[in-house]
Every structure is written in C-alpha cells, then in structure tokens.
Short mmCIF file of C-alpha atoms in Angstrom, two decimals:
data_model
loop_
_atom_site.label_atom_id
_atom_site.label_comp_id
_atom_site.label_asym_id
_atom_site.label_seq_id
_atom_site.Cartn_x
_atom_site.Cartn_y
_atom_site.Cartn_z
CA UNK A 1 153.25 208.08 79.96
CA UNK A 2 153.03 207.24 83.56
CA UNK A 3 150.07 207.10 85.25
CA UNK A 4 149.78 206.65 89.31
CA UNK A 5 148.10 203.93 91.10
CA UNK A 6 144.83 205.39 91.98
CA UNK A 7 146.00 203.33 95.65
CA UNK A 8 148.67 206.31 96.25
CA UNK A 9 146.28 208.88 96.06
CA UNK A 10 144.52 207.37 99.25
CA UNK A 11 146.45 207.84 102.79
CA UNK A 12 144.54 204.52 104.56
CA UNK A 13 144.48 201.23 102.51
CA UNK A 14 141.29 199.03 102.74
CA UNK A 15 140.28 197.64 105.28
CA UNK A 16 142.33 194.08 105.55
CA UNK A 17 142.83 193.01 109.26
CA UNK A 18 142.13 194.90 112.50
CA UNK A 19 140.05 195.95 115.69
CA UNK A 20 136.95 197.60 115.98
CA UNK A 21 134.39 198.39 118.36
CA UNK A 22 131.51 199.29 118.55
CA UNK A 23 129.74 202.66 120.51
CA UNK A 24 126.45 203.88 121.17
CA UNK A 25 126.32 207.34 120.82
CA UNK A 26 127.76 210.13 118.74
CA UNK A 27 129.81 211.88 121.90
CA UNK A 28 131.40 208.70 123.06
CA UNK A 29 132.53 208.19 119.48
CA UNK A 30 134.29 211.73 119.46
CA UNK A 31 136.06 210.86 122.94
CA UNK A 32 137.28 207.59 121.89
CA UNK A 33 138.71 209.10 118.35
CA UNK A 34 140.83 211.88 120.35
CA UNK A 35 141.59 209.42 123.49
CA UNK A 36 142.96 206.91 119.85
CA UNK A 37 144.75 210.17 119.00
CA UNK A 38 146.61 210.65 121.61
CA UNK A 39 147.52 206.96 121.84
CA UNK A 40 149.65 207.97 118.30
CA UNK A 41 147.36 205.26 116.47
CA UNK A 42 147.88 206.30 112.84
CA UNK A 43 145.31 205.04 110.22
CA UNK A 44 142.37 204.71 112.19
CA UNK A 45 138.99 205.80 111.26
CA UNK A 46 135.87 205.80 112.30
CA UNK A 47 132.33 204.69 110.64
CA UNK A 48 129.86 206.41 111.11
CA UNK A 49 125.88 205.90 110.45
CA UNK A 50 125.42 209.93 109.76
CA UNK A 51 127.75 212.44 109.77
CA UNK A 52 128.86 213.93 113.34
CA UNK A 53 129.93 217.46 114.41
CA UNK A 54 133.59 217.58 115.64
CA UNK A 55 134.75 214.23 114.84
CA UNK A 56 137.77 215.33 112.00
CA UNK A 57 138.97 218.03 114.59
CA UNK A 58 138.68 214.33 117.07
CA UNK A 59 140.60 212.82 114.36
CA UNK A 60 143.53 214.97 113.61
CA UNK A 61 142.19 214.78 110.15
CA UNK A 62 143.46 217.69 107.50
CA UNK A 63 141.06 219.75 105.39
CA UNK A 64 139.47 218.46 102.35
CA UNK A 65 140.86 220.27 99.45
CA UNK A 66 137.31 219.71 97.49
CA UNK A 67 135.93 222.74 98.04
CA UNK A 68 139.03 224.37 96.21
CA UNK A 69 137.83 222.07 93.84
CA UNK A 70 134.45 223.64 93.90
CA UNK A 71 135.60 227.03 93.80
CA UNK A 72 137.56 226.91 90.66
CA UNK A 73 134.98 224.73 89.16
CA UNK A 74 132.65 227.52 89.76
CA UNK A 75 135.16 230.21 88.61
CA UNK A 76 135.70 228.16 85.08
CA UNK A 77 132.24 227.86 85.00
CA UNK A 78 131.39 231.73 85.16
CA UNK A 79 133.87 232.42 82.39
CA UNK A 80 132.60 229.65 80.12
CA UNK A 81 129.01 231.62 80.62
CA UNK A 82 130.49 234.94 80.19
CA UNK A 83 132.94 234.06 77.25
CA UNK A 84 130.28 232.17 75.17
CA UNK A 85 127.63 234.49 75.14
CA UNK A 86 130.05 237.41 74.46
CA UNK A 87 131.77 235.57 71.76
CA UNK A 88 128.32 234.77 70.38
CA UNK A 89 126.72 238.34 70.61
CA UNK A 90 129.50 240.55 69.51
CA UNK A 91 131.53 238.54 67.23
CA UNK A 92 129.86 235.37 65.89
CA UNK A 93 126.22 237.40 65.79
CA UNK A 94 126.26 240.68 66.24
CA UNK A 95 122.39 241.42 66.06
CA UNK A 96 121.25 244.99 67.50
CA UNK A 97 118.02 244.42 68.89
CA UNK A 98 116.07 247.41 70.12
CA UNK A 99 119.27 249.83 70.25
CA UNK A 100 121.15 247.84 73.24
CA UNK A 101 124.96 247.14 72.73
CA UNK A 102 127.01 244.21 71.56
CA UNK A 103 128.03 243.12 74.84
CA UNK A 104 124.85 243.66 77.13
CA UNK A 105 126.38 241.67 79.79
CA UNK A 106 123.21 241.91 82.54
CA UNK A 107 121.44 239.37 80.20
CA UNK A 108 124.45 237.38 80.28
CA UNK A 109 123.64 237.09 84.18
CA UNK A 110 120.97 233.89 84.27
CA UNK A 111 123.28 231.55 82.03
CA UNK A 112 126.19 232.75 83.99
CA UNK A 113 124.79 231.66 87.21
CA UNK A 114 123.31 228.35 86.34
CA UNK A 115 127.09 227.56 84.14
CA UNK A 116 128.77 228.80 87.73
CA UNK A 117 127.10 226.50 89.97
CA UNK A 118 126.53 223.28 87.21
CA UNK A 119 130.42 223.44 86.80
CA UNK A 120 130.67 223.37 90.35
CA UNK A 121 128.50 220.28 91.45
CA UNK A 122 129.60 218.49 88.15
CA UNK A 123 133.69 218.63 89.41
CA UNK A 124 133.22 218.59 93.24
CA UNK A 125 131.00 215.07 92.55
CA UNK A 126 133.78 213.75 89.91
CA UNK A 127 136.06 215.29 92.29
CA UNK A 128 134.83 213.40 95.29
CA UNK A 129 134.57 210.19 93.73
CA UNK A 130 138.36 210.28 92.50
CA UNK A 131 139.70 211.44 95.89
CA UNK A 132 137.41 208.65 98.44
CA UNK A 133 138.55 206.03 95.16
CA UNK A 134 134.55 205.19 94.92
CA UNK A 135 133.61 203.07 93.59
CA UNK A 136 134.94 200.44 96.03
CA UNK A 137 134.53 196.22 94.32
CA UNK A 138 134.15 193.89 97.17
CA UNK A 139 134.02 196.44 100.23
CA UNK A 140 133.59 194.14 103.56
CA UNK A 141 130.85 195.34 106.09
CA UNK A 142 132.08 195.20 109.26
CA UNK A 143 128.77 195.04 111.01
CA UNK A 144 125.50 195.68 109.88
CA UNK A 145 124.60 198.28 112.47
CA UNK A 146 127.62 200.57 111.83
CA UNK A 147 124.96 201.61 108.70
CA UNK A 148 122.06 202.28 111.19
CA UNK A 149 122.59 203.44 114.31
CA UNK A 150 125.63 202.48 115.75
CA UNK A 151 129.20 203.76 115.59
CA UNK A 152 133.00 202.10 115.04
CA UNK A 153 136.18 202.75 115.86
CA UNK A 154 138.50 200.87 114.10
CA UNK A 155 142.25 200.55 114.24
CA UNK A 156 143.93 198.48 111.49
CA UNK A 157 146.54 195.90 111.91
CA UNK A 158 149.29 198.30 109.94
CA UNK A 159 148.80 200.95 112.42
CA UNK A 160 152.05 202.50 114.32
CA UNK A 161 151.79 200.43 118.01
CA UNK A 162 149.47 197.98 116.76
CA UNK A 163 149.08 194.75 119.15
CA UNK A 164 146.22 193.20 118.96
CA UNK A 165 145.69 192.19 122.55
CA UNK A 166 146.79 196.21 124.13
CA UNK A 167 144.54 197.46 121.22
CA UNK A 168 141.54 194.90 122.17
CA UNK A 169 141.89 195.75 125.46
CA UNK A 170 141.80 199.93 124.53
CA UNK A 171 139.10 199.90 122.52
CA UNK A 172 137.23 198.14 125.87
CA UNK A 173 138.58 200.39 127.99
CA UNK A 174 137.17 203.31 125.99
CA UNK A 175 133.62 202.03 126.99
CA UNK A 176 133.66 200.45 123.02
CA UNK A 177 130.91 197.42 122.91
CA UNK A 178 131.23 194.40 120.70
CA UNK A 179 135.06 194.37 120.36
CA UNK A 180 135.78 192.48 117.23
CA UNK A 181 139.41 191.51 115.71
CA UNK A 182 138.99 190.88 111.98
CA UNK A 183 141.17 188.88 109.66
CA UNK A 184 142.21 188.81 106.41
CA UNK A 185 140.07 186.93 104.05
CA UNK A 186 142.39 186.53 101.82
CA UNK A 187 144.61 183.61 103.78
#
C-alpha cells in the first residue's frame, strides 16, 4: 500500500537557508508581506509573536480547509449522538417510562450537543496537527524575539528570484531591522 511522504502534504519545506528580517510592529509586517508579494517571492512566510489581522489576505495565502474539517466532524458527531441513543431506546431497550415513545428524541438533545462539538475539537486538533506536520524534531529558532515581541519576514533560499544580496538589500529597504542571511547547518 502506498503511503505519501507526510513532506508532500506541506507547500513550504523547513526552514534550511535564507533571509530574514526583523520588524517592529504588526502594520509594517503586513506592508512588507504584500510589498514581498508583489515582488513574486514564492515561499515566504512570516513569524509572528501573536496572530495579526490581515496578514494571509498580505500573503496571498489560500483558505484553510480545517474548518471543513470541523464541520463534518461536527456533523458525524451529531449522528453518532442521535443514532446511539435511538438504537439504544427503541431497539436494543425499548423501556416505556411514564407513557413517552420509543424515540423521544428532545432527550436525545444534551448528548447530541456535547457528541457534536467533542467530535469537532477532537478532528480539527488531529486535523491541525497533520496539516502544519507538528510535531516538528529539531526546529531552528531564528531569533529569540520573533517569540516575544518582534516580527520576521523571511524569504528562503529556494524561492522564485532568490539572490541573496537583491533580497538582503529588499528586506532593508522595506524598513526590516536586523537583516540576517542564514545557512544551512547541515554543510
């Protein structure tokens, strides 16, 4: 049976070699991404400490497909909760308590909501770890402030137009602070 490469699921390989630079504020971050847009830089991203308004429209980046995920996690998960208590009431054991019938389906509703949204969360998490490839061995941290407070733009090496010096120099000219070129660590 073939199985893919979890690698071909994912449209930007790890980060290898490249330029990044750093920015200060969430808006300047959002004008550098479309300004690296329109320079027809595939494959760059950008790190940020929280998430910000507007950057994957900045981006060109396409809708997730999780919460499809979500909603027909949440639609299996309603059935499951309808199906099993029905099954169980008016076929497995059919008790009439106090006159009501078989298939009183308004006291179905509790364990149909909580089934509806567990489903959900359970497969949008699973979901989201299988589609980001989490968990990541041996992820390298660009810079430590990237995690606090700061933001990145980075372009890797495999990009469309890549040159390091024109893309240095782009990143500077975009106001981007702390301009680093990063290597492979595996030579």
């Amino acid at each position: 049976m073939y199985l893919p490469k979890l690698e071909q699921f994912h449209k930007y390989k790890e980060m290898e070699e490249g330029v990044f630079g750093l920015f200060d504020t969430p808006d300047a971050i959002i004008h550098a991404a479309e300004k690296t847009k329109e320079k027809n830089y595939e494959g760059f991203d950008c790190l940020l400490p929280y998430p910000v308004h507007g950057i994957d429209e900045a981006m060109g980046t396409p809708r997730s497909g999780l919460p499809w995920v979500t909603f027909f996690a949440g639609i299996f998960g309603c059935t499951i909760g309808i199906l099993f208590q029905y099954l169980t009431h008016a076929h497995d054991w059919p008790l009439n308590i106090a006159g009501k019938s078989l298939n009183a389906w308004f006291a179905y509703v509790p364990i149909i909501f909580e089934l509806t949204v567990f489903a959900a969360g359970i497969y949008t998490v699973v979901a989201l770890f299988f589609l980001s490839g989490l968990p990541k061995a041996n992820r390298r941290i660009l810079h430590k402030d990237i995690t606090s407070h700061k933001f990145a733009l980075w372009i890797p090496k495999h990009a469309k137009g890549y040159n390091e010096s024109e893309v240095v120099s782009f990143i500077k000219g975009l106001g981007g602070t702390e301009v680093t070129v990063v290597k492979s660590e595996n030579k």
